[in-house]
GROMACS .gro file of C-alpha atoms in nm:
model
  468
    1UNK     CA    1   5.214  -0.927   0.206
    2UNK     CA    2   5.193  -1.288   0.322
    3UNK     CA    3   5.435  -1.541   0.183
    4UNK     CA    4   5.284  -1.780  -0.072
    5UNK     CA    5   5.232  -2.126   0.073
    6UNK     CA    6   5.451  -2.397  -0.077
    7UNK     CA    7   5.245  -2.691  -0.200
    8UNK     CA    8   5.385  -3.034  -0.268
    9UNK     CA    9   5.218  -3.187  -0.570
   10UNK     CA   10   5.155  -3.554  -0.491
   11UNK     CA   11   5.248  -3.818  -0.745
   12UNK     CA   12   5.229  -4.197  -0.755
   13UNK     CA   13   5.510  -4.394  -0.594
   14UNK     CA   14   5.638  -4.636  -0.858
   15UNK     CA   15   5.565  -4.999  -0.775
   16UNK     CA   16   5.314  -4.921  -0.498
   17UNK     CA   17   4.965  -4.937  -0.655
   18UNK     CA   18   4.652  -4.773  -0.518
   19UNK     CA   19   4.301  -4.786  -0.664
   20UNK     CA   20   3.994  -4.566  -0.680
   21UNK     CA   21   3.701  -4.687  -0.464
   22UNK     CA   22   3.520  -4.864  -0.748
   23UNK     CA   23   3.834  -5.065  -0.836
   24UNK     CA   24   3.911  -5.133  -0.471
   25UNK     CA   25   3.558  -5.272  -0.433
   26UNK     CA   26   3.625  -5.533  -0.705
   27UNK     CA   27   3.960  -5.610  -0.542
   28UNK     CA   28   3.774  -5.679  -0.215
   29UNK     CA   29   3.526  -5.901  -0.401
   30UNK     CA   30   3.819  -6.102  -0.535
   31UNK     CA   31   3.973  -6.137  -0.191
   32UNK     CA   32   3.637  -6.241  -0.042
   33UNK     CA   33   3.587  -6.503  -0.313
   34UNK     CA   34   3.935  -6.648  -0.267
   35UNK     CA   35   3.886  -6.655   0.110
   36UNK     CA   36   3.554  -6.842   0.076
   37UNK     CA   37   3.707  -7.112  -0.145
   38UNK     CA   38   4.010  -7.157   0.080
   39UNK     CA   39   3.786  -7.197   0.384
   40UNK     CA   40   3.552  -7.436   0.200
   41UNK     CA   41   3.846  -7.680   0.183
   42UNK     CA   42   3.920  -7.650   0.554
   43UNK     CA   43   4.207  -7.400   0.546
   44UNK     CA   44   4.239  -7.161   0.840
   45UNK     CA   45   4.358  -6.803   0.821
   46UNK     CA   46   4.674  -6.669   0.979
   47UNK     CA   47   4.834  -6.329   0.954
   48UNK     CA   48   5.196  -6.270   1.038
   49UNK     CA   49   5.365  -5.932   1.098
   50UNK     CA   50   5.474  -5.726   0.800
   51UNK     CA   51   5.828  -5.754   0.935
   52UNK     CA   52   6.050  -6.047   1.026
   53UNK     CA   53   6.392  -6.049   1.183
   54UNK     CA   54   6.648  -6.006   0.908
   55UNK     CA   55   6.835  -6.326   0.998
   56UNK     CA   56   6.506  -6.521   0.973
   57UNK     CA   57   6.455  -6.396   0.617
   58UNK     CA   58   6.816  -6.459   0.519
   59UNK     CA   59   6.799  -6.818   0.650
   60UNK     CA   60   6.591  -6.911   0.344
   61UNK     CA   61   6.854  -6.809   0.092
   62UNK     CA   62   7.188  -6.957   0.012
   63UNK     CA   63   7.527  -6.796   0.059
   64UNK     CA   64   7.431  -6.655   0.398
   65UNK     CA   65   7.121  -6.490   0.254
   66UNK     CA   66   7.313  -6.292  -0.010
   67UNK     CA   67   7.089  -6.419  -0.290
   68UNK     CA   68   6.777  -6.268  -0.129
   69UNK     CA   69   6.935  -5.947   0.003
   70UNK     CA   70   6.868  -5.761  -0.324
   71UNK     CA   71   6.492  -5.806  -0.276
   72UNK     CA   72   6.465  -5.711   0.091
   73UNK     CA   73   6.359  -5.376   0.238
   74UNK     CA   74   6.504  -5.325   0.586
   75UNK     CA   75   6.335  -5.118   0.859
   76UNK     CA   76   6.532  -4.839   1.025
   77UNK     CA   77   6.448  -4.517   1.202
   78UNK     CA   78   6.520  -4.209   0.995
   79UNK     CA   79   6.695  -4.052   1.293
   80UNK     CA   80   6.955  -4.290   1.430
   81UNK     CA   81   7.101  -4.215   1.768
   82UNK     CA   82   7.453  -4.289   1.880
   83UNK     CA   83   7.486  -4.656   1.964
   84UNK     CA   84   7.195  -4.770   1.746
   85UNK     CA   85   7.266  -5.105   1.587
   86UNK     CA   86   7.235  -5.196   1.221
   87UNK     CA   87   6.890  -5.284   1.085
   88UNK     CA   88   6.745  -5.589   1.260
   89UNK     CA   89   6.399  -5.604   1.096
   90UNK     CA   90   6.292  -5.632   0.732
   91UNK     CA   91   5.965  -5.639   0.537
   92UNK     CA   92   5.885  -5.995   0.430
   93UNK     CA   93   5.936  -6.056   0.058
   94UNK     CA   94   5.715  -6.366   0.041
   95UNK     CA   95   5.496  -6.568   0.279
   96UNK     CA   96   5.688  -6.896   0.291
   97UNK     CA   97   5.952  -6.761   0.528
   98UNK     CA   98   5.691  -6.624   0.773
   99UNK     CA   99   5.503  -6.957   0.750
  100UNK     CA  100   5.813  -7.163   0.826
  101UNK     CA  101   5.899  -6.939   1.121
  102UNK     CA  102   5.536  -6.943   1.242
  103UNK     CA  103   5.512  -7.324   1.234
  104UNK     CA  104   5.844  -7.362   1.414
  105UNK     CA  105   5.748  -7.108   1.679
  106UNK     CA  106   5.398  -7.247   1.744
  107UNK     CA  107   5.468  -7.614   1.673
  108UNK     CA  108   5.332  -7.742   2.006
  109UNK     CA  109   5.010  -7.541   1.972
  110UNK     CA  110   4.911  -7.634   1.614
  111UNK     CA  111   4.689  -7.917   1.490
  112UNK     CA  112   4.852  -8.119   1.211
  113UNK     CA  113   4.821  -8.150   0.919
  114UNK     CA  114   4.834  -7.773   0.950
  115UNK     CA  115   4.626  -7.624   0.666
  116UNK     CA  116   4.663  -7.248   0.648
  117UNK     CA  117   4.588  -6.969   0.407
  118UNK     CA  118   4.748  -6.627   0.415
  119UNK     CA  119   4.637  -6.321   0.217
  120UNK     CA  120   4.873  -6.034   0.281
  121UNK     CA  121   5.093  -5.776   0.116
  122UNK     CA  122   5.459  -5.851   0.055
  123UNK     CA  123   5.743  -5.621  -0.049
  124UNK     CA  124   6.024  -5.676  -0.298
  125UNK     CA  125   6.295  -5.442  -0.413
  126UNK     CA  126   6.274  -5.506  -0.785
  127UNK     CA  127   6.235  -5.279  -1.084
  128UNK     CA  128   5.864  -5.193  -1.131
  129UNK     CA  129   5.714  -5.285  -1.467
  130UNK     CA  130   5.393  -5.430  -1.607
  131UNK     CA  131   5.287  -5.709  -1.373
  132UNK     CA  132   5.575  -5.640  -1.132
  133UNK     CA  133   5.528  -5.436  -0.816
  134UNK     CA  134   5.728  -5.349  -0.508
  135UNK     CA  135   5.421  -5.387  -0.286
  136UNK     CA  136   5.161  -5.646  -0.377
  137UNK     CA  137   4.915  -5.903  -0.245
  138UNK     CA  138   4.986  -6.275  -0.244
  139UNK     CA  139   4.723  -6.535  -0.155
  140UNK     CA  140   4.891  -6.856  -0.033
  141UNK     CA  141   4.777  -7.195   0.087
  142UNK     CA  142   5.002  -7.460   0.236
  143UNK     CA  143   4.967  -7.791   0.418
  144UNK     CA  144   5.246  -7.898   0.653
  145UNK     CA  145   5.274  -8.220   0.851
  146UNK     CA  146   5.551  -8.373   1.064
  147UNK     CA  147   5.756  -8.651   0.900
  148UNK     CA  148   5.516  -8.742   0.617
  149UNK     CA  149   5.252  -8.560   0.412
  150UNK     CA  150   5.000  -8.764   0.206
  151UNK     CA  151   5.034  -8.713  -0.170
  152UNK     CA  152   4.665  -8.639  -0.222
  153UNK     CA  153   4.729  -8.286  -0.094
  154UNK     CA  154   4.942  -8.232  -0.407
  155UNK     CA  155   4.626  -8.285  -0.614
  156UNK     CA  156   4.411  -8.069  -0.387
  157UNK     CA  157   4.617  -7.756  -0.457
  158UNK     CA  158   4.546  -7.723  -0.833
  159UNK     CA  159   4.181  -7.823  -0.777
  160UNK     CA  160   4.142  -7.528  -0.539
  161UNK     CA  161   4.317  -7.288  -0.775
  162UNK     CA  162   4.102  -7.394  -1.068
  163UNK     CA  163   3.784  -7.340  -0.864
  164UNK     CA  164   3.903  -6.992  -0.763
  165UNK     CA  165   4.019  -6.868  -1.103
  166UNK     CA  166   3.720  -7.004  -1.294
  167UNK     CA  167   3.479  -6.792  -1.086
  168UNK     CA  168   3.668  -6.465  -1.029
  169UNK     CA  169   3.472  -6.160  -1.153
  170UNK     CA  170   3.625  -6.060  -1.488
  171UNK     CA  171   3.789  -6.398  -1.555
  172UNK     CA  172   3.486  -6.550  -1.730
  173UNK     CA  173   3.638  -6.541  -2.080
  174UNK     CA  174   3.999  -6.611  -1.985
  175UNK     CA  175   4.150  -6.948  -2.073
  176UNK     CA  176   4.386  -7.063  -1.802
  177UNK     CA  177   4.591  -7.378  -1.768
  178UNK     CA  178   4.763  -7.534  -1.469
  179UNK     CA  179   5.087  -7.702  -1.570
  180UNK     CA  180   5.221  -7.971  -1.341
  181UNK     CA  181   5.540  -8.168  -1.318
  182UNK     CA  182   5.735  -8.362  -1.060
  183UNK     CA  183   6.084  -8.234  -1.005
  184UNK     CA  184   6.205  -8.590  -0.932
  185UNK     CA  185   6.148  -8.684  -1.298
  186UNK     CA  186   6.383  -8.412  -1.419
  187UNK     CA  187   6.638  -8.468  -1.142
  188UNK     CA  188   6.632  -8.842  -1.213
  189UNK     CA  189   6.691  -8.791  -1.585
  190UNK     CA  190   6.981  -8.552  -1.521
  191UNK     CA  191   7.129  -8.790  -1.262
  192UNK     CA  192   7.098  -9.086  -1.500
  193UNK     CA  193   7.339  -8.927  -1.749
  194UNK     CA  194   7.606  -8.957  -1.481
  195UNK     CA  195   7.809  -8.665  -1.617
  196UNK     CA  196   7.714  -8.369  -1.397
  197UNK     CA  197   7.840  -8.263  -1.058
  198UNK     CA  198   7.576  -8.146  -0.805
  199UNK     CA  199   7.656  -7.784  -0.898
  200UNK     CA  200   7.620  -7.862  -1.270
  201UNK     CA  201   7.292  -8.043  -1.205
  202UNK     CA  202   7.154  -7.730  -1.037
  203UNK     CA  203   7.269  -7.528  -1.341
  204UNK     CA  204   7.094  -7.770  -1.579
  205UNK     CA  205   6.771  -7.741  -1.380
  206UNK     CA  206   6.783  -7.361  -1.405
  207UNK     CA  207   6.826  -7.392  -1.783
  208UNK     CA  208   6.528  -7.627  -1.806
  209UNK     CA  209   6.319  -7.380  -1.603
  210UNK     CA  210   6.381  -7.120  -1.879
  211UNK     CA  211   6.259  -7.345  -2.162
  212UNK     CA  212   5.941  -7.150  -2.245
  213UNK     CA  213   6.108  -6.813  -2.190
  214UNK     CA  214   6.371  -6.852  -2.463
  215UNK     CA  215   6.373  -6.981  -2.826
  216UNK     CA  216   6.392  -7.358  -2.868
  217UNK     CA  217   6.731  -7.337  -3.044
  218UNK     CA  218   6.875  -7.128  -2.758
  219UNK     CA  219   6.746  -7.379  -2.505
  220UNK     CA  220   6.905  -7.673  -2.688
  221UNK     CA  221   7.233  -7.484  -2.727
  222UNK     CA  222   7.244  -7.407  -2.355
  223UNK     CA  223   7.194  -7.777  -2.274
  224UNK     CA  224   7.464  -7.882  -2.522
  225UNK     CA  225   7.702  -7.623  -2.384
  226UNK     CA  226   7.645  -7.751  -2.029
  227UNK     CA  227   7.720  -8.105  -2.149
  228UNK     CA  228   8.040  -7.987  -2.318
  229UNK     CA  229   8.148  -7.805  -2.001
  230UNK     CA  230   8.107  -8.129  -1.807
  231UNK     CA  231   8.396  -8.270  -2.020
  232UNK     CA  232   8.197  -8.590  -2.067
  233UNK     CA  233   8.213  -8.797  -2.386
  234UNK     CA  234   7.840  -8.837  -2.445
  235UNK     CA  235   7.697  -8.920  -2.791
  236UNK     CA  236   7.477  -8.645  -2.928
  237UNK     CA  237   7.209  -8.909  -2.984
  238UNK     CA  238   7.188  -8.947  -2.606
  239UNK     CA  239   7.158  -8.571  -2.565
  240UNK     CA  240   6.871  -8.562  -2.815
  241UNK     CA  241   6.692  -8.832  -2.617
  242UNK     CA  242   6.750  -8.618  -2.310
  243UNK     CA  243   6.605  -8.309  -2.483
  244UNK     CA  244   6.288  -8.483  -2.596
  245UNK     CA  245   6.168  -8.516  -2.239
  246UNK     CA  246   6.134  -8.139  -2.216
  247UNK     CA  247   5.982  -8.075  -2.558
  248UNK     CA  248   5.697  -8.329  -2.558
  249UNK     CA  249   5.462  -8.103  -2.364
  250UNK     CA  250   5.311  -7.951  -2.683
  251UNK     CA  251   5.154  -8.285  -2.770
  252UNK     CA  252   4.989  -8.304  -2.427
  253UNK     CA  253   4.833  -7.960  -2.404
  254UNK     CA  254   4.493  -8.036  -2.552
  255UNK     CA  255   4.460  -8.398  -2.445
  256UNK     CA  256   4.249  -8.538  -2.163
  257UNK     CA  257   4.426  -8.636  -1.843
  258UNK     CA  258   4.373  -9.000  -1.934
  259UNK     CA  259   4.538  -8.937  -2.271
  260UNK     CA  260   4.823  -8.746  -2.107
  261UNK     CA  261   4.891  -9.033  -1.869
  262UNK     CA  262   4.902  -9.280  -2.155
  263UNK     CA  263   5.135  -9.056  -2.358
  264UNK     CA  264   5.363  -9.003  -2.059
  265UNK     CA  265   5.393  -9.374  -1.992
  266UNK     CA  266   5.460  -9.453  -2.357
  267UNK     CA  267   5.711  -9.173  -2.419
  268UNK     CA  268   5.889  -9.213  -2.088
  269UNK     CA  269   5.925  -9.590  -2.115
  270UNK     CA  270   6.301  -9.576  -2.160
  271UNK     CA  271   6.610  -9.753  -2.042
  272UNK     CA  272   6.661  -9.497  -1.762
  273UNK     CA  273   6.749  -9.691  -1.451
  274UNK     CA  274   6.698  -9.432  -1.182
  275UNK     CA  275   6.486  -9.463  -0.868
  276UNK     CA  276   6.430  -9.087  -0.835
  277UNK     CA  277   6.296  -9.076  -1.192
  278UNK     CA  278   6.058  -9.369  -1.139
  279UNK     CA  279   5.929  -9.226  -0.812
  280UNK     CA  280   5.863  -8.889  -0.975
  281UNK     CA  281   5.672  -9.046  -1.263
  282UNK     CA  282   5.460  -9.247  -1.018
  283UNK     CA  283   5.380  -8.937  -0.810
  284UNK     CA  284   5.294  -8.726  -1.116
  285UNK     CA  285   5.061  -8.999  -1.243
  286UNK     CA  286   4.885  -9.011  -0.904
  287UNK     CA  287   4.831  -8.634  -0.901
  288UNK     CA  288   4.699  -8.628  -1.259
  289UNK     CA  289   4.461  -8.916  -1.193
  290UNK     CA  290   4.318  -8.727  -0.895
  291UNK     CA  291   4.250  -8.422  -1.113
  292UNK     CA  292   4.060  -8.604  -1.387
  293UNK     CA  293   3.733  -8.438  -1.277
  294UNK     CA  294   3.851  -8.100  -1.407
  295UNK     CA  295   3.765  -7.983  -1.763
  296UNK     CA  296   3.981  -8.105  -2.050
  297UNK     CA  297   4.273  -7.871  -2.104
  298UNK     CA  298   4.264  -7.732  -1.750
  299UNK     CA  299   4.555  -7.950  -1.638
  300UNK     CA  300   4.865  -8.031  -1.841
  301UNK     CA  301   5.171  -8.236  -1.755
  302UNK     CA  302   5.469  -8.018  -1.844
  303UNK     CA  303   5.805  -8.188  -1.798
  304UNK     CA  304   5.997  -7.862  -1.839
  305UNK     CA  305   5.867  -7.711  -1.514
  306UNK     CA  306   6.113  -7.743  -1.229
  307UNK     CA  307   6.071  -7.405  -1.051
  308UNK     CA  308   6.381  -7.202  -0.981
  309UNK     CA  309   6.388  -7.247  -0.605
  310UNK     CA  310   6.593  -7.541  -0.485
  311UNK     CA  311   6.370  -7.621  -0.187
  312UNK     CA  312   6.105  -7.777  -0.415
  313UNK     CA  313   6.151  -8.154  -0.410
  314UNK     CA  314   5.849  -8.313  -0.579
  315UNK     CA  315   5.531  -8.182  -0.742
  316UNK     CA  316   5.564  -7.834  -0.895
  317UNK     CA  317   5.297  -7.606  -1.043
  318UNK     CA  318   5.272  -7.309  -1.274
  319UNK     CA  319   4.954  -7.145  -1.408
  320UNK     CA  320   4.940  -6.951  -1.734
  321UNK     CA  321   4.700  -6.774  -1.967
  322UNK     CA  322   4.658  -7.009  -2.265
  323UNK     CA  323   4.634  -6.718  -2.509
  324UNK     CA  324   4.916  -6.523  -2.346
  325UNK     CA  325   5.174  -6.772  -2.212
  326UNK     CA  326   5.447  -6.510  -2.240
  327UNK     CA  327   5.290  -6.321  -1.950
  328UNK     CA  328   5.437  -6.581  -1.716
  329UNK     CA  329   5.294  -6.775  -1.426
  330UNK     CA  330   5.009  -6.625  -1.223
  331UNK     CA  331   4.999  -6.907  -0.965
  332UNK     CA  332   5.291  -7.128  -0.871
  333UNK     CA  333   5.425  -7.352  -0.598
  334UNK     CA  334   5.505  -7.711  -0.518
  335UNK     CA  335   5.610  -7.969  -0.261
  336UNK     CA  336   5.903  -7.923  -0.027
  337UNK     CA  337   6.059  -8.171   0.215
  338UNK     CA  338   6.178  -7.950   0.494
  339UNK     CA  339   6.121  -7.578   0.459
  340UNK     CA  340   6.129  -7.509   0.834
  341UNK     CA  341   6.456  -7.693   0.908
  342UNK     CA  342   6.637  -7.362   0.961
  343UNK     CA  343   6.406  -7.280   1.251
  344UNK     CA  344   6.326  -7.614   1.422
  345UNK     CA  345   6.491  -7.954   1.455
  346UNK     CA  346   6.202  -8.146   1.299
  347UNK     CA  347   6.119  -8.271   0.952
  348UNK     CA  348   5.814  -8.081   0.830
  349UNK     CA  349   5.727  -8.165   0.467
  350UNK     CA  350   5.460  -7.958   0.299
  351UNK     CA  351   5.301  -7.851  -0.026
  352UNK     CA  352   5.174  -7.509  -0.120
  353UNK     CA  353   5.067  -7.279  -0.399
  354UNK     CA  354   5.053  -6.901  -0.427
  355UNK     CA  355   4.825  -6.677  -0.631
  356UNK     CA  356   5.008  -6.369  -0.760
  357UNK     CA  357   4.698  -6.166  -0.676
  358UNK     CA  358   4.808  -5.812  -0.764
  359UNK     CA  359   4.981  -5.929  -1.082
  360UNK     CA  360   4.664  -6.105  -1.201
  361UNK     CA  361   4.428  -5.829  -1.087
  362UNK     CA  362   4.623  -5.551  -1.257
  363UNK     CA  363   4.639  -5.740  -1.587
  364UNK     CA  364   4.260  -5.757  -1.604
  365UNK     CA  365   4.230  -5.396  -1.485
  366UNK     CA  366   4.456  -5.272  -1.763
  367UNK     CA  367   4.255  -5.471  -2.017
  368UNK     CA  368   3.924  -5.325  -1.886
  369UNK     CA  369   3.795  -5.673  -1.802
  370UNK     CA  370   3.707  -5.606  -1.438
  371UNK     CA  371   3.338  -5.540  -1.361
  372UNK     CA  372   3.417  -5.186  -1.247
  373UNK     CA  373   3.134  -4.937  -1.224
  374UNK     CA  374   2.952  -4.703  -0.988
  375UNK     CA  375   2.889  -4.988  -0.746
  376UNK     CA  376   2.878  -4.901  -0.377
  377UNK     CA  377   2.907  -5.124  -0.074
  378UNK     CA  378   2.594  -4.940   0.046
  379UNK     CA  379   2.253  -5.105   0.000
  380UNK     CA  380   2.030  -4.817   0.105
  381UNK     CA  381   2.047  -4.438   0.119
  382UNK     CA  382   1.809  -4.282   0.373
  383UNK     CA  383   1.721  -3.929   0.264
  384UNK     CA  384   1.714  -3.620   0.485
  385UNK     CA  385   1.458  -3.374   0.352
  386UNK     CA  386   1.426  -3.146   0.654
  387UNK     CA  387   1.682  -3.086   0.929
  388UNK     CA  388   1.401  -3.121   1.182
  389UNK     CA  389   1.357  -3.481   1.063
  390UNK     CA  390   1.721  -3.583   1.126
  391UNK     CA  391   1.628  -3.799   1.426
  392UNK     CA  392   1.361  -3.984   1.225
  393UNK     CA  393   1.603  -4.050   0.938
  394UNK     CA  394   1.873  -4.170   1.180
  395UNK     CA  395   1.622  -4.402   1.348
  396UNK     CA  396   1.522  -4.554   1.013
  397UNK     CA  397   1.887  -4.597   0.911
  398UNK     CA  398   1.963  -4.780   1.236
  399UNK     CA  399   1.661  -5.008   1.197
  400UNK     CA  400   1.776  -5.105   0.847
  401UNK     CA  401   2.131  -5.170   0.969
  402UNK     CA  402   1.992  -5.387   1.246
  403UNK     CA  403   1.808  -5.582   0.974
  404UNK     CA  404   2.142  -5.654   0.802
  405UNK     CA  405   2.159  -5.384   0.533
  406UNK     CA  406   2.449  -5.147   0.467
  407UNK     CA  407   2.295  -4.803   0.511
  408UNK     CA  408   2.410  -4.446   0.454
  409UNK     CA  409   2.214  -4.143   0.570
  410UNK     CA  410   2.242  -3.837   0.349
  411UNK     CA  411   2.477  -3.584   0.505
  412UNK     CA  412   2.255  -3.273   0.500
  413UNK     CA  413   1.898  -3.166   0.438
  414UNK     CA  414   1.842  -3.123   0.068
  415UNK     CA  415   1.580  -3.170  -0.199
  416UNK     CA  416   1.519  -3.535  -0.304
  417UNK     CA  417   1.647  -3.481  -0.659
  418UNK     CA  418   1.997  -3.396  -0.533
  419UNK     CA  419   1.994  -3.701  -0.309
  420UNK     CA  420   1.882  -3.932  -0.593
  421UNK     CA  421   2.171  -3.797  -0.805
  422UNK     CA  422   2.411  -3.871  -0.520
  423UNK     CA  423   2.281  -4.230  -0.492
  424UNK     CA  424   2.311  -4.280  -0.866
  425UNK     CA  425   2.671  -4.157  -0.879
  426UNK     CA  426   2.769  -4.392  -0.595
  427UNK     CA  427   2.570  -4.686  -0.732
  428UNK     CA  428   2.342  -4.715  -0.427
  429UNK     CA  429   2.051  -4.932  -0.546
  430UNK     CA  430   1.772  -4.821  -0.308
  431UNK     CA  431   1.670  -4.484  -0.163
  432UNK     CA  432   1.431  -4.442   0.132
  433UNK     CA  433   1.212  -4.131   0.109
  434UNK     CA  434   0.952  -4.019   0.370
  435UNK     CA  435   0.598  -4.029   0.232
  436UNK     CA  436   0.439  -3.685   0.209
  437UNK     CA  437   0.189  -3.619   0.484
  438UNK     CA  438   0.241  -3.957   0.652
  439UNK     CA  439   0.482  -3.928   0.948
  440UNK     CA  440   0.691  -4.241   1.003
  441UNK     CA  441   0.593  -4.389   0.665
  442UNK     CA  442   0.865  -4.447   0.404
  443UNK     CA  443   0.871  -4.527   0.036
  444UNK     CA  444   1.157  -4.692  -0.149
  445UNK     CA  445   1.289  -4.592  -0.489
  446UNK     CA  446   1.460  -4.864  -0.693
  447UNK     CA  447   1.732  -4.667  -0.873
  448UNK     CA  448   1.792  -4.929  -1.139
  449UNK     CA  449   1.429  -4.989  -1.236
  450UNK     CA  450   1.324  -4.626  -1.177
  451UNK     CA  451   1.017  -4.725  -0.976
  452UNK     CA  452   0.892  -4.651  -0.628
  453UNK     CA  453   0.718  -4.890  -0.387
  454UNK     CA  454   0.610  -4.907  -0.026
  455UNK     CA  455   0.858  -5.016   0.239
  456UNK     CA  456   0.648  -5.328   0.304
  457UNK     CA  457   0.650  -5.434  -0.062
  458UNK     CA  458   1.025  -5.368  -0.080
  459UNK     CA  459   1.092  -5.584   0.227
  460UNK     CA  460   0.893  -5.869   0.071
  461UNK     CA  461   1.100  -5.842  -0.246
  462UNK     CA  462   1.420  -5.846  -0.042
  463UNK     CA  463   1.304  -6.158   0.145
  464UNK     CA  464   1.243  -6.335  -0.186
  465UNK     CA  465   1.581  -6.221  -0.321
  466UNK     CA  466   1.780  -6.345  -0.022
  467UNK     CA  467   1.578  -6.669  -0.006
  468UNK     CA  468   1.697  -6.757  -0.356
   0.00000   0.00000   0.00000
């Protein structure tokens, strides 16, 4: 008696999503749309390896890379031989580190300003949950230039993101909002109090970045506690003035950009004598003015946004669902002065923004908002009625492919009804069937309209369709 074969029952790996073909098709449509918009603004594509040297990744973080170590997956062979060294390679956990390394490595070969987009998977070792994966797509754009980068690129980023999100399949009824600030405004205000050490200033900025994630009272208490810990004798009236800068955003949310600019200038006309603050307000005003062509409510100045990463130095962005702000940002980024300084002795300021692609895509998938259906990438199914006619069917399929159509030939001789059912299940819109008693003559069945026409009439219809 033969021993029963042991079968491993496959199960999903938590945090590593995979889709059925009909969902994957929509995912590809999203990626194609994003790619088209990026390229329409003159951005070129690069792709970097899935792995980077571990010391390259750690160079981005503080404390010798310890603050990013918890997110990094290292690459090692399962079987280590005697003398093998510790892990040297790691999967990249974002695309800014690979970009900085790439620009430093290819500096003499690139054309500046260097405008690149990158659409790849990244890996992070965090606890999987709704909207959080261990493997996911990010779609990034950045502009980098030696020494100085014109400010108008800061306005180009949100304009591109708005164009992308407004036309993604499934996003038609979603209300999104891009919230913009300039980190210099917040830094200048904190500096102007004159009571915080550099370490305390960084702590204050992290508190401000949590403003919408915690209750208002908790936010104010955290600020007051930080002031108390500074051991400064500051009147609470001054602290309340300080707090108002980060709570005035509500009054701006539904105003036009022109109205927002006026409100900002009126509410921020204070006795603050700080150059960083004034420069930030000037830069934010410039960016808002250059986004005035977008619909009202699409762009909001939000003084509480500072972004948690210290390398941001100017404009910062976050993008939220208006009706679900608690979901968090789906696109974020900002300006940085010198991201590549760890890899090259040159000043390379830049500005960038990243779409949390998988996070956004999965939200709409779970809410059944994606246009998922039996839609195939195939345009035409060529039937095979008789095995003796295989060569004729293959010839017709090739001719249609040469004409630019995606064509599948049915896999075995079978009656037409079975082949029509197959086309319907896969969402193939047109089926070519040989005309009875007329060798080399084909008819075309339109599966959606349930009608049949000659090949010549079908080709004319296709010419009209593609002409429009």
